[in-house]
Amino acid sequence: MTSIGGAASSGMVDWNLAVATATRLVRPGPEVSRDEAREVVAELRRHAKASEAHVRGFTRMGTEDIHDTPVLVVDRPGWVRANVAGFREILKPLLDKMQERRGNTPGGAVLGAFGGKVTGVELGMLLSFLASRVLGQYETFAPSTRELPAGENGGGRLLLVAPNIVHVERELDVQPHDFRLWVCLHEETHRTQFTAVPWLRDHLEGEIQSFLGETDVDPMTVLERIRDAAQSLAGGRPEGEEDDGGRSFVELVQTPAQREILGRLTAVMSLLEGHADFVMDGVGPQVVPTVAEIREKFQQRRAKGASRLDLALRKLLGLDAKLRQYRDGERFVRAVVDQVGMDGFNRVWTSPNTLPTKAEIAKPANWVARVHRKAEP
């Protein structure tokens, strides 16, 4: 197995073991013939390409030559490898600090290798769970490699998880060609956001690093969160404990500075996710004949979740917050476009100062008043 960036087995997390564990445990995808699999991959590539023009035309963002980031149609293990590479990059400063602290404690050096392997296994368990649920993703933080190419100008890559798309289209009993294009419209919007707004990636990374830099927790506290999630996944927790024992990673927030940064991150993620949903619904009726049926069935699937286990893990990993981001962000984008039009909304991408605050996501008129210097109605 290819190593994830150098000495991946050292430190707080054995990253290679995380990949190996997730790859071993991830559920197999839906049964498809070899010819059908090739057809799905080819169609997703065509839809991703077609979505570029649809999204650019609707959003008025980007140009013909700005999309230098690759589209990668991956399986579940491919999604795992890409995300481990991204996690390893973005978490490196925090993990280095935690490793240094643990090395200065009695027995810390002895526990290092063992703890890294335990965490690698448990992280792998979580990734195996998530790998069967993600339809697509714009991954921006992992360094460019031969297996995971990125844009020439420091961009990321668009991941489309083919087996998951096929699984959901079958589960919802919707028209496959329409559903695949519908998914591509959402993910292409994310690709457009990051390629048409050059400062966005660095801004997000800076906010995340500032948040992590404020973190001053005992390494075991973080590992306990991972362990809680892994035990939930494995069914190793007492019956009924999910509701009161599932502590979210967000509860690691400790300082006023962290809460402030988290509020900004929540706002920008709500904007990005809501904008993608808005664009998907705006373009959909023109190019996806069965969009109304797809949207209704997909919203029902999002809302209900799959099981008590899903609900426990969603709470622990903060995925319930992500569902709110789709809803609140889409409401913000729609309200702003209604008030000032698409060009007026696009002033949101001018600089970090024009991004909405968390309060403005809830009250779009306040963003319009601030950015457009208009009196609130």
mmCIF file of C-alpha atoms in Angstrom:
data_model
loop_
_atom_site.group_PDB
_atom_site.id
_atom_site.type_symbol
_atom_site.label_atom_id
_atom_site.label_comp_id
_atom_site.label_asym_id
_atom_site.label_seq_id
_atom_site.Cartn_x
_atom_site.Cartn_y
_atom_site.Cartn_z
ATOM 1 C CA MET A 1 0.000 0.000 0.000
ATOM 2 C CA THR A 2 1.243 3.459 -0.853
ATOM 3 C CA SER A 3 2.319 5.527 2.125
ATOM 4 C CA ILE A 4 0.321 8.666 2.828
ATOM 5 C CA GLY A 5 3.063 11.249 2.646
ATOM 6 C CA GLY A 6 6.283 10.061 4.228
ATOM 7 C CA ALA A 7 6.492 8.745 7.770
ATOM 8 C CA ALA A 8 2.776 8.317 8.044
ATOM 9 C CA SER A 9 2.948 5.787 10.847
ATOM 10 C CA SER A 10 4.654 8.112 13.318
ATOM 11 C CA GLY A 11 3.082 10.489 15.795
ATOM 12 C CA MET A 12 -0.426 10.648 17.192
ATOM 13 C CA VAL A 13 -2.131 8.851 14.287
ATOM 14 C CA ASP A 14 -0.923 5.949 12.170
ATOM 15 C CA TRP A 15 -2.360 7.284 8.933
ATOM 16 C CA ASN A 16 -1.470 4.247 6.845
ATOM 17 C CA LEU A 17 -3.225 2.012 9.348
ATOM 18 C CA ALA A 18 -6.264 4.300 9.205
ATOM 19 C CA VAL A 19 -6.404 3.811 5.413
ATOM 20 C CA ALA A 20 -5.862 0.047 5.696
ATOM 21 C CA THR A 21 -8.547 -0.304 8.371
ATOM 22 C CA ALA A 22 -11.111 1.771 6.510
ATOM 23 C CA THR A 23 -10.425 -0.056 3.249
ATOM 24 C CA ARG A 24 -10.838 -3.422 4.958
ATOM 25 C CA LEU A 25 -14.046 -2.488 6.796
ATOM 26 C CA VAL A 26 -15.863 -0.336 4.247
ATOM 27 C CA ARG A 27 -18.974 -1.991 2.932
ATOM 28 C CA PRO A 28 -18.916 -3.151 -0.689
ATOM 29 C CA GLY A 29 -20.751 -0.971 -3.145
ATOM 30 C CA PRO A 30 -23.842 -1.978 -5.117
ATOM 31 C CA GLU A 31 -23.511 -4.858 -7.529
ATOM 32 C CA VAL A 32 -22.729 -3.639 -11.023
ATOM 33 C CA SER A 33 -21.198 -5.347 -14.016
ATOM 34 C CA ARG A 34 -17.820 -4.225 -15.307
ATOM 35 C CA ASP A 35 -19.468 -2.660 -18.362
ATOM 36 C CA GLU A 36 -22.021 -0.846 -16.199
ATOM 37 C CA ALA A 37 -19.263 0.461 -13.922
ATOM 38 C CA ARG A 38 -17.369 1.863 -16.910
ATOM 39 C CA GLU A 39 -20.572 3.454 -18.179
ATOM 40 C CA VAL A 40 -21.262 5.112 -14.805
ATOM 41 C CA VAL A 41 -17.738 6.541 -14.631
ATOM 42 C CA ALA A 42 -17.922 7.860 -18.191
ATOM 43 C CA GLU A 43 -21.330 9.426 -17.600
ATOM 44 C CA LEU A 44 -20.235 11.118 -14.384
ATOM 45 C CA ARG A 45 -17.276 12.628 -16.230
ATOM 46 C CA ARG A 46 -19.595 13.902 -18.982
ATOM 47 C CA HIS A 47 -22.021 15.365 -16.471
ATOM 48 C CA ALA A 48 -19.200 17.026 -14.518
ATOM 49 C CA LYS A 49 -17.991 18.655 -17.721
ATOM 50 C CA ALA A 50 -21.476 19.749 -18.745
ATOM 51 C CA SER A 51 -22.123 21.113 -15.253
ATOM 52 C CA GLU A 52 -19.286 23.629 -15.628
ATOM 53 C CA ALA A 53 -21.187 25.663 -18.216
ATOM 54 C CA HIS A 54 -24.512 25.293 -16.400
ATOM 55 C CA VAL A 55 -23.063 26.520 -13.101
ATOM 56 C CA ARG A 56 -21.026 29.342 -14.653
ATOM 57 C CA GLY A 57 -24.035 30.575 -16.591
ATOM 58 C CA PHE A 58 -26.334 30.547 -13.570
ATOM 59 C CA THR A 59 -23.912 31.928 -10.974
ATOM 60 C CA ARG A 60 -22.002 34.301 -13.301
ATOM 61 C CA MET A 61 -18.807 33.097 -11.651
ATOM 62 C CA GLY A 62 -15.617 31.920 -13.314
ATOM 63 C CA THR A 63 -14.436 31.765 -16.899
ATOM 64 C CA GLU A 64 -13.784 29.084 -19.473
ATOM 65 C CA ASP A 65 -10.123 28.658 -18.513
ATOM 66 C CA ILE A 66 -10.367 28.853 -14.733
ATOM 67 C CA HIS A 67 -11.264 25.231 -14.048
ATOM 68 C CA ASP A 68 -7.807 23.676 -13.928
ATOM 69 C CA THR A 69 -8.735 21.295 -11.111
ATOM 70 C CA PRO A 70 -9.215 17.643 -12.030
ATOM 71 C CA VAL A 71 -12.392 15.600 -11.703
ATOM 72 C CA LEU A 72 -11.698 12.220 -10.072
ATOM 73 C CA VAL A 73 -14.363 9.523 -10.145
ATOM 74 C CA VAL A 74 -13.409 7.316 -7.196
ATOM 75 C CA ASP A 75 -14.569 4.272 -5.289
ATOM 76 C CA ARG A 76 -14.968 4.193 -1.510
ATOM 77 C CA PRO A 77 -11.312 3.345 -0.749
ATOM 78 C CA GLY A 78 -10.280 6.167 -3.092
ATOM 79 C CA TRP A 79 -12.401 8.610 -1.103
ATOM 80 C CA VAL A 80 -10.779 7.361 2.109
ATOM 81 C CA ARG A 81 -7.241 7.875 0.772
ATOM 82 C CA ALA A 82 -8.027 11.391 -0.437
ATOM 83 C CA ASN A 83 -9.531 12.420 2.887
ATOM 84 C CA VAL A 84 -6.764 10.895 4.971
ATOM 85 C CA ALA A 85 -4.268 12.886 2.910
ATOM 86 C CA GLY A 86 -6.303 16.047 3.524
ATOM 87 C CA PHE A 87 -6.726 15.379 7.246
ATOM 88 C CA ARG A 88 -3.022 14.660 7.651
ATOM 89 C CA GLU A 89 -2.131 17.983 6.050
ATOM 90 C CA ILE A 90 -4.583 20.212 7.881
ATOM 91 C CA LEU A 91 -4.141 18.564 11.297
ATOM 92 C CA LYS A 92 -0.353 18.383 11.228
ATOM 93 C CA PRO A 93 0.309 21.512 13.373
ATOM 94 C CA LEU A 94 -2.129 20.373 16.078
ATOM 95 C CA LEU A 95 -0.894 16.786 16.110
ATOM 96 C CA ASP A 96 2.730 17.922 16.248
ATOM 97 C CA LYS A 97 1.905 20.051 19.285
ATOM 98 C CA MET A 98 0.051 17.190 20.950
ATOM 99 C CA GLN A 99 2.878 14.791 20.172
ATOM 100 C CA GLU A 100 5.408 17.155 21.756
ATOM 101 C CA ARG A 101 3.284 17.457 24.869
ATOM 102 C CA ARG A 102 2.858 13.716 25.173
ATOM 103 C CA GLY A 103 6.594 13.175 24.644
ATOM 104 C CA ASN A 104 7.295 15.353 27.673
ATOM 105 C CA THR A 105 5.104 13.276 29.971
ATOM 106 C CA PRO A 106 6.285 10.152 31.868
ATOM 107 C CA GLY A 107 6.010 7.152 29.569
ATOM 108 C CA GLY A 108 4.910 9.314 26.648
ATOM 109 C CA ALA A 109 7.546 8.038 24.248
ATOM 110 C CA VAL A 110 6.700 4.410 25.057
ATOM 111 C CA LEU A 111 2.997 4.995 24.441
ATOM 112 C CA GLY A 112 3.601 6.876 21.185
ATOM 113 C CA ALA A 113 3.655 4.047 18.667
ATOM 114 C CA PHE A 114 0.905 2.084 20.425
ATOM 115 C CA GLY A 115 -1.377 5.114 20.750
ATOM 116 C CA GLY A 116 -0.861 6.040 17.108
ATOM 117 C CA LYS A 117 -1.915 2.572 15.978
ATOM 118 C CA VAL A 118 -4.983 2.528 18.221
ATOM 119 C CA THR A 119 -6.057 5.920 16.911
ATOM 120 C CA GLY A 120 -5.346 4.829 13.342
ATOM 121 C CA VAL A 121 -7.649 1.824 13.716
ATOM 122 C CA GLU A 122 -10.426 3.864 15.300
ATOM 123 C CA LEU A 123 -10.156 6.652 12.724
ATOM 124 C CA GLY A 124 -10.273 3.977 10.029
ATOM 125 C CA MET A 125 -13.516 2.654 11.503
ATOM 126 C CA LEU A 126 -15.094 6.094 11.289
ATOM 127 C CA LEU A 127 -13.895 6.660 7.741
ATOM 128 C CA SER A 128 -15.292 3.288 6.672
ATOM 129 C CA PHE A 129 -18.683 4.446 7.950
ATOM 130 C CA LEU A 130 -18.546 7.822 6.204
ATOM 131 C CA ALA A 131 -17.094 6.432 2.958
ATOM 132 C CA SER A 132 -20.384 4.792 2.037
ATOM 133 C CA ARG A 133 -22.396 7.990 2.556
ATOM 134 C CA VAL A 134 -20.601 10.766 0.657
ATOM 135 C CA LEU A 135 -21.758 11.345 -2.928
ATOM 136 C CA GLY A 136 -19.157 13.930 -3.881
ATOM 137 C CA GLN A 137 -16.704 16.393 -2.420
ATOM 138 C CA TYR A 138 -14.375 19.188 -3.417
ATOM 139 C CA GLU A 139 -11.171 18.233 -1.568
ATOM 140 C CA THR A 140 -8.802 21.169 -1.334
ATOM 141 C CA PHE A 141 -6.185 20.540 1.362
ATOM 142 C CA ALA A 142 -4.321 17.364 0.361
ATOM 143 C CA PRO A 143 -1.014 17.975 -1.464
ATOM 144 C CA SER A 144 -0.872 17.010 -5.122
ATOM 145 C CA THR A 145 0.444 13.513 -5.878
ATOM 146 C CA ARG A 146 0.377 11.189 -8.866
ATOM 147 C CA GLU A 147 -2.610 9.329 -7.406
ATOM 148 C CA LEU A 148 -4.311 12.509 -6.194
ATOM 149 C CA PRO A 149 -3.583 15.264 -8.735
ATOM 150 C CA ALA A 150 -4.612 18.835 -8.026
ATOM 151 C CA GLY A 151 -4.949 22.070 -9.942
ATOM 152 C CA GLU A 152 -1.809 23.704 -11.295
ATOM 153 C CA ASN A 153 -2.460 26.890 -9.335
ATOM 154 C CA GLY A 154 -2.749 25.242 -5.942
ATOM 155 C CA GLY A 155 -6.363 24.144 -6.288
ATOM 156 C CA GLY A 156 -7.842 20.877 -5.141
ATOM 157 C CA ARG A 157 -9.773 18.191 -6.895
ATOM 158 C CA LEU A 158 -13.431 17.257 -7.371
ATOM 159 C CA LEU A 159 -14.237 13.768 -6.079
ATOM 160 C CA LEU A 160 -17.326 11.907 -7.295
ATOM 161 C CA VAL A 161 -17.922 8.654 -5.376
ATOM 162 C CA ALA A 162 -19.451 6.438 -8.057
ATOM 163 C CA PRO A 163 -20.701 3.479 -5.936
ATOM 164 C CA ASN A 164 -22.462 5.793 -3.486
ATOM 165 C CA ILE A 165 -24.199 7.688 -6.276
ATOM 166 C CA VAL A 166 -25.433 4.416 -7.781
ATOM 167 C CA HIS A 167 -26.525 3.164 -4.343
ATOM 168 C CA VAL A 168 -28.597 6.281 -3.586
ATOM 169 C CA GLU A 169 -30.204 6.512 -7.020
ATOM 170 C CA ARG A 170 -31.350 2.904 -6.593
ATOM 171 C CA GLU A 171 -32.490 3.451 -3.024
ATOM 172 C CA LEU A 172 -34.558 6.497 -4.024
ATOM 173 C CA ASP A 173 -35.787 4.804 -7.211
ATOM 174 C CA VAL A 174 -35.080 7.860 -9.357
ATOM 175 C CA GLN A 175 -33.960 8.259 -12.966
ATOM 176 C CA PRO A 176 -30.209 7.455 -12.881
ATOM 177 C CA HIS A 177 -29.079 9.880 -15.592
ATOM 178 C CA ASP A 178 -30.990 12.754 -14.016
ATOM 179 C CA PHE A 179 -29.738 11.978 -10.506
ATOM 180 C CA ARG A 180 -26.099 11.811 -11.631
ATOM 181 C CA LEU A 181 -26.344 15.201 -13.328
ATOM 182 C CA TRP A 182 -28.131 16.652 -10.294
ATOM 183 C CA VAL A 183 -25.305 15.518 -7.986
ATOM 184 C CA CYS A 184 -22.693 16.900 -10.388
ATOM 185 C CA LEU A 185 -24.392 20.306 -10.388
ATOM 186 C CA HIS A 186 -24.027 20.532 -6.599
ATOM 187 C CA GLU A 187 -20.400 19.413 -6.543
ATOM 188 C CA GLU A 188 -19.432 21.544 -9.539
ATOM 189 C CA THR A 189 -20.745 24.564 -7.658
ATOM 190 C CA HIS A 190 -18.194 23.864 -4.916
ATOM 191 C CA ARG A 191 -15.480 23.523 -7.533
ATOM 192 C CA THR A 192 -16.523 26.865 -9.014
ATOM 193 C CA GLN A 193 -16.538 28.532 -5.599
ATOM 194 C CA PHE A 194 -12.909 27.626 -4.955
ATOM 195 C CA THR A 195 -11.577 28.179 -8.469
ATOM 196 C CA ALA A 196 -13.379 31.478 -9.101
ATOM 197 C CA VAL A 197 -12.572 32.871 -5.643
ATOM 198 C CA PRO A 198 -8.772 32.514 -5.358
ATOM 199 C CA TRP A 199 -8.550 33.652 -1.729
ATOM 200 C CA LEU A 200 -11.182 31.235 -0.414
ATOM 201 C CA ARG A 201 -8.960 28.195 0.147
ATOM 202 C CA ASP A 202 -6.262 30.123 2.001
ATOM 203 C CA HIS A 203 -8.882 31.926 4.068
ATOM 204 C CA LEU A 204 -10.499 28.656 5.165
ATOM 205 C CA GLU A 205 -7.154 27.070 5.940
ATOM 206 C CA GLY A 206 -6.122 30.122 7.943
ATOM 207 C CA GLU A 207 -9.318 30.008 9.998
ATOM 208 C CA ILE A 208 -8.925 26.290 10.669
ATOM 209 C CA GLN A 209 -5.296 26.714 11.703
ATOM 210 C CA SER A 210 -6.220 29.614 13.971
ATOM 211 C CA PHE A 211 -8.868 27.439 15.593
ATOM 212 C CA LEU A 212 -6.455 24.540 16.049
ATOM 213 C CA GLY A 213 -3.763 26.899 17.307
ATOM 214 C CA GLU A 214 -6.060 27.926 20.144
ATOM 215 C CA THR A 215 -6.582 24.298 21.134
ATOM 216 C CA ASP A 216 -4.944 23.453 24.428
ATOM 217 C CA VAL A 217 -6.344 20.060 25.354
ATOM 218 C CA ASP A 218 -4.810 16.925 26.672
ATOM 219 C CA PRO A 219 -4.193 14.513 23.768
ATOM 220 C CA MET A 220 -6.295 11.867 25.467
ATOM 221 C CA THR A 221 -9.334 14.156 25.344
ATOM 222 C CA VAL A 222 -9.207 14.208 21.550
ATOM 223 C CA LEU A 223 -8.540 10.467 21.401
ATOM 224 C CA GLU A 224 -11.527 9.841 23.659
ATOM 225 C CA ARG A 225 -13.781 11.612 21.145
ATOM 226 C CA ILE A 226 -12.496 9.349 18.386
ATOM 227 C CA ARG A 227 -12.892 6.335 20.640
ATOM 228 C CA ASP A 228 -16.480 7.296 21.533
ATOM 229 C CA ALA A 229 -17.365 7.497 17.857
ATOM 230 C CA ALA A 230 -15.636 4.219 17.013
ATOM 231 C CA GLN A 231 -17.338 2.414 19.891
ATOM 232 C CA SER A 232 -20.729 3.716 18.747
ATOM 233 C CA LEU A 233 -19.988 2.413 15.274
ATOM 234 C CA ALA A 234 -18.908 -0.980 16.610
ATOM 235 C CA GLY A 235 -21.919 -1.245 18.905
ATOM 236 C CA GLY A 236 -19.600 -1.265 21.898
ATOM 237 C CA ARG A 237 -21.526 1.238 23.973
ATOM 238 C CA PRO A 238 -24.329 0.351 26.396
ATOM 239 C CA GLU A 239 -27.848 0.375 25.004
ATOM 240 C CA GLY A 240 -29.427 3.800 25.321
ATOM 241 C CA GLU A 241 -26.141 5.625 25.918
ATOM 242 C CA GLU A 242 -26.128 7.323 22.509
ATOM 243 C CA ASP A 243 -28.292 10.222 23.604
ATOM 244 C CA ASP A 244 -26.421 11.300 26.735
ATOM 245 C CA GLY A 245 -22.953 9.906 26.095
ATOM 246 C CA GLY A 246 -22.291 11.009 22.518
ATOM 247 C CA ARG A 247 -20.193 14.123 22.965
ATOM 248 C CA SER A 248 -19.507 16.129 19.839
ATOM 249 C CA PHE A 249 -16.030 17.085 18.671
ATOM 250 C CA VAL A 250 -17.348 20.652 18.719
ATOM 251 C CA GLU A 251 -17.346 20.383 22.521
ATOM 252 C CA LEU A 252 -13.559 20.631 22.361
ATOM 253 C CA VAL A 253 -14.097 24.370 21.873
ATOM 254 C CA GLN A 254 -12.625 25.973 24.955
ATOM 255 C CA THR A 255 -11.838 29.649 24.529
ATOM 256 C CA PRO A 256 -13.787 32.756 23.470
ATOM 257 C CA ALA A 257 -11.386 33.059 20.517
ATOM 258 C CA GLN A 258 -12.245 29.524 19.410
ATOM 259 C CA ARG A 259 -15.971 30.216 19.672
ATOM 260 C CA GLU A 260 -15.530 33.315 17.538
ATOM 261 C CA ILE A 261 -13.553 31.418 14.892
ATOM 262 C CA LEU A 262 -16.052 28.562 14.946
ATOM 263 C CA GLY A 263 -18.859 31.034 14.351
ATOM 264 C CA ARG A 264 -17.066 32.370 11.256
ATOM 265 C CA LEU A 265 -16.359 28.851 9.988
ATOM 266 C CA THR A 266 -19.984 27.842 10.513
ATOM 267 C CA ALA A 267 -21.128 30.884 8.542
ATOM 268 C CA VAL A 268 -18.833 30.287 5.578
ATOM 269 C CA MET A 269 -19.666 26.562 5.438
ATOM 270 C CA SER A 270 -23.370 27.425 5.548
ATOM 271 C CA LEU A 271 -22.793 29.840 2.667
ATOM 272 C CA LEU A 272 -20.906 27.291 0.559
ATOM 273 C CA GLU A 273 -23.359 24.449 1.130
ATOM 274 C CA GLY A 274 -26.448 26.626 0.801
ATOM 275 C CA HIS A 275 -25.125 28.222 -2.384
ATOM 276 C CA ALA A 276 -24.549 24.767 -3.898
ATOM 277 C CA ASP A 277 -28.104 23.691 -3.048
ATOM 278 C CA PHE A 278 -29.494 26.951 -4.438
ATOM 279 C CA VAL A 279 -27.595 26.549 -7.698
ATOM 280 C CA MET A 280 -28.568 22.889 -7.986
ATOM 281 C CA ASP A 281 -32.238 23.815 -7.636
ATOM 282 C CA GLY A 282 -31.907 26.849 -9.905
ATOM 283 C CA VAL A 283 -30.273 24.992 -12.783
ATOM 284 C CA GLY A 284 -32.104 21.724 -12.218
ATOM 285 C CA PRO A 285 -35.493 22.501 -13.802
ATOM 286 C CA GLN A 286 -33.789 23.489 -17.059
ATOM 287 C CA VAL A 287 -31.582 20.423 -17.471
ATOM 288 C CA VAL A 288 -32.889 17.691 -15.111
ATOM 289 C CA PRO A 289 -36.423 16.672 -16.146
ATOM 290 C CA THR A 290 -37.235 14.807 -12.923
ATOM 291 C CA VAL A 291 -35.626 17.322 -10.537
ATOM 292 C CA ALA A 292 -38.776 17.840 -8.452
ATOM 293 C CA GLU A 293 -39.081 14.127 -7.678
ATOM 294 C CA ILE A 294 -35.354 13.819 -6.949
ATOM 295 C CA ARG A 295 -35.341 16.828 -4.635
ATOM 296 C CA GLU A 296 -38.365 15.659 -2.652
ATOM 297 C CA LYS A 297 -37.053 12.132 -2.145
ATOM 298 C CA PHE A 298 -33.529 13.316 -1.323
ATOM 299 C CA GLN A 299 -34.774 15.837 1.249
ATOM 300 C CA GLN A 300 -36.765 13.093 2.944
ATOM 301 C CA ARG A 301 -33.680 10.900 3.031
ATOM 302 C CA ARG A 302 -31.569 13.707 4.507
ATOM 303 C CA ALA A 303 -34.123 14.485 7.178
ATOM 304 C CA LYS A 304 -34.842 11.039 8.540
ATOM 305 C CA GLY A 305 -31.349 9.498 8.651
ATOM 306 C CA ALA A 306 -31.023 5.733 8.700
ATOM 307 C CA SER A 307 -31.007 4.545 12.311
ATOM 308 C CA ARG A 308 -30.280 5.328 15.939
ATOM 309 C CA LEU A 309 -26.635 4.574 15.152
ATOM 310 C CA ASP A 310 -26.674 7.153 12.377
ATOM 311 C CA LEU A 311 -28.193 9.728 14.698
ATOM 312 C CA ALA A 312 -25.602 9.049 17.413
ATOM 313 C CA LEU A 313 -22.692 9.348 14.997
ATOM 314 C CA ARG A 314 -24.143 12.403 13.311
ATOM 315 C CA LYS A 315 -24.335 14.092 16.707
ATOM 316 C CA LEU A 316 -20.821 13.037 17.703
ATOM 317 C CA LEU A 317 -19.208 14.051 14.417
ATOM 318 C CA GLY A 318 -21.201 17.246 14.058
ATOM 319 C CA LEU A 319 -23.027 16.017 10.939
ATOM 320 C CA ASP A 320 -26.334 17.308 12.270
ATOM 321 C CA ALA A 321 -24.798 20.771 12.096
ATOM 322 C CA LYS A 322 -23.955 20.138 8.441
ATOM 323 C CA LEU A 323 -27.609 19.404 7.694
ATOM 324 C CA ARG A 324 -28.559 22.741 9.258
ATOM 325 C CA GLN A 325 -25.903 24.405 7.113
ATOM 326 C CA TYR A 326 -27.617 23.216 3.935
ATOM 327 C CA ARG A 327 -30.963 24.573 5.089
ATOM 328 C CA ASP A 328 -29.861 27.855 6.653
ATOM 329 C CA GLY A 329 -27.341 28.650 3.926
ATOM 330 C CA GLU A 330 -29.792 28.011 1.111
ATOM 331 C CA ARG A 331 -32.328 30.256 2.826
ATOM 332 C CA PHE A 332 -29.707 33.031 3.099
ATOM 333 C CA VAL A 333 -28.683 32.798 -0.567
ATOM 334 C CA ARG A 334 -32.269 32.752 -1.797
ATOM 335 C CA ALA A 335 -33.238 35.777 0.314
ATOM 336 C CA VAL A 336 -30.225 37.827 -0.829
ATOM 337 C CA VAL A 337 -30.716 36.974 -4.512
ATOM 338 C CA ASP A 338 -34.392 37.935 -4.174
ATOM 339 C CA GLN A 339 -33.380 41.325 -2.749
ATOM 340 C CA VAL A 340 -30.330 42.319 -4.829
ATOM 341 C CA GLY A 341 -30.096 39.820 -7.694
ATOM 342 C CA MET A 342 -27.312 37.385 -8.541
ATOM 343 C CA ASP A 343 -24.723 40.079 -9.201
ATOM 344 C CA GLY A 344 -25.581 41.684 -5.887
ATOM 345 C CA PHE A 345 -25.248 38.363 -4.112
ATOM 346 C CA ASN A 346 -21.873 37.732 -5.763
ATOM 347 C CA ARG A 347 -20.414 40.617 -3.783
ATOM 348 C CA VAL A 348 -20.173 37.976 -1.051
ATOM 349 C CA TRP A 349 -17.052 36.683 -2.841
ATOM 350 C CA THR A 350 -15.235 40.056 -2.863
ATOM 351 C CA SER A 351 -13.092 39.424 0.230
ATOM 352 C CA PRO A 352 -13.261 37.763 3.660
ATOM 353 C CA ASN A 353 -14.841 40.997 4.920
ATOM 354 C CA THR A 354 -17.898 40.498 2.693
ATOM 355 C CA LEU A 355 -18.586 36.957 3.876
ATOM 356 C CA PRO A 356 -21.728 36.745 6.015
ATOM 357 C CA THR A 357 -21.443 36.403 9.757
ATOM 358 C CA LYS A 358 -23.284 33.638 11.572
ATOM 359 C CA ALA A 359 -25.896 36.207 12.647
ATOM 360 C CA GLU A 360 -26.287 37.431 9.065
ATOM 361 C CA ILE A 361 -26.890 33.894 7.813
ATOM 362 C CA ALA A 362 -29.971 33.945 10.040
ATOM 363 C CA LYS A 363 -30.887 37.534 9.015
ATOM 364 C CA PRO A 364 -29.924 38.050 5.356
ATOM 365 C CA ALA A 365 -31.257 41.622 5.319
ATOM 366 C CA ASN A 366 -28.491 42.564 7.746
ATOM 367 C CA TRP A 367 -25.848 41.344 5.288
ATOM 368 C CA VAL A 368 -27.509 43.304 2.478
ATOM 369 C CA ALA A 369 -27.582 46.401 4.667
ATOM 370 C CA ARG A 370 -23.905 46.063 5.589
ATOM 371 C CA VAL A 371 -22.425 45.103 2.213
ATOM 372 C CA HIS A 372 -24.721 47.164 -0.008
ATOM 373 C CA ARG A 373 -24.996 50.054 2.433
ATOM 374 C CA LYS A 374 -28.748 49.969 2.317
ATOM 375 C CA ALA A 375 -31.113 50.752 5.138
ATOM 376 C CA GLU A 376 -32.781 47.683 6.585
ATOM 377 C CA PRO A 377 -36.415 47.479 5.500
#
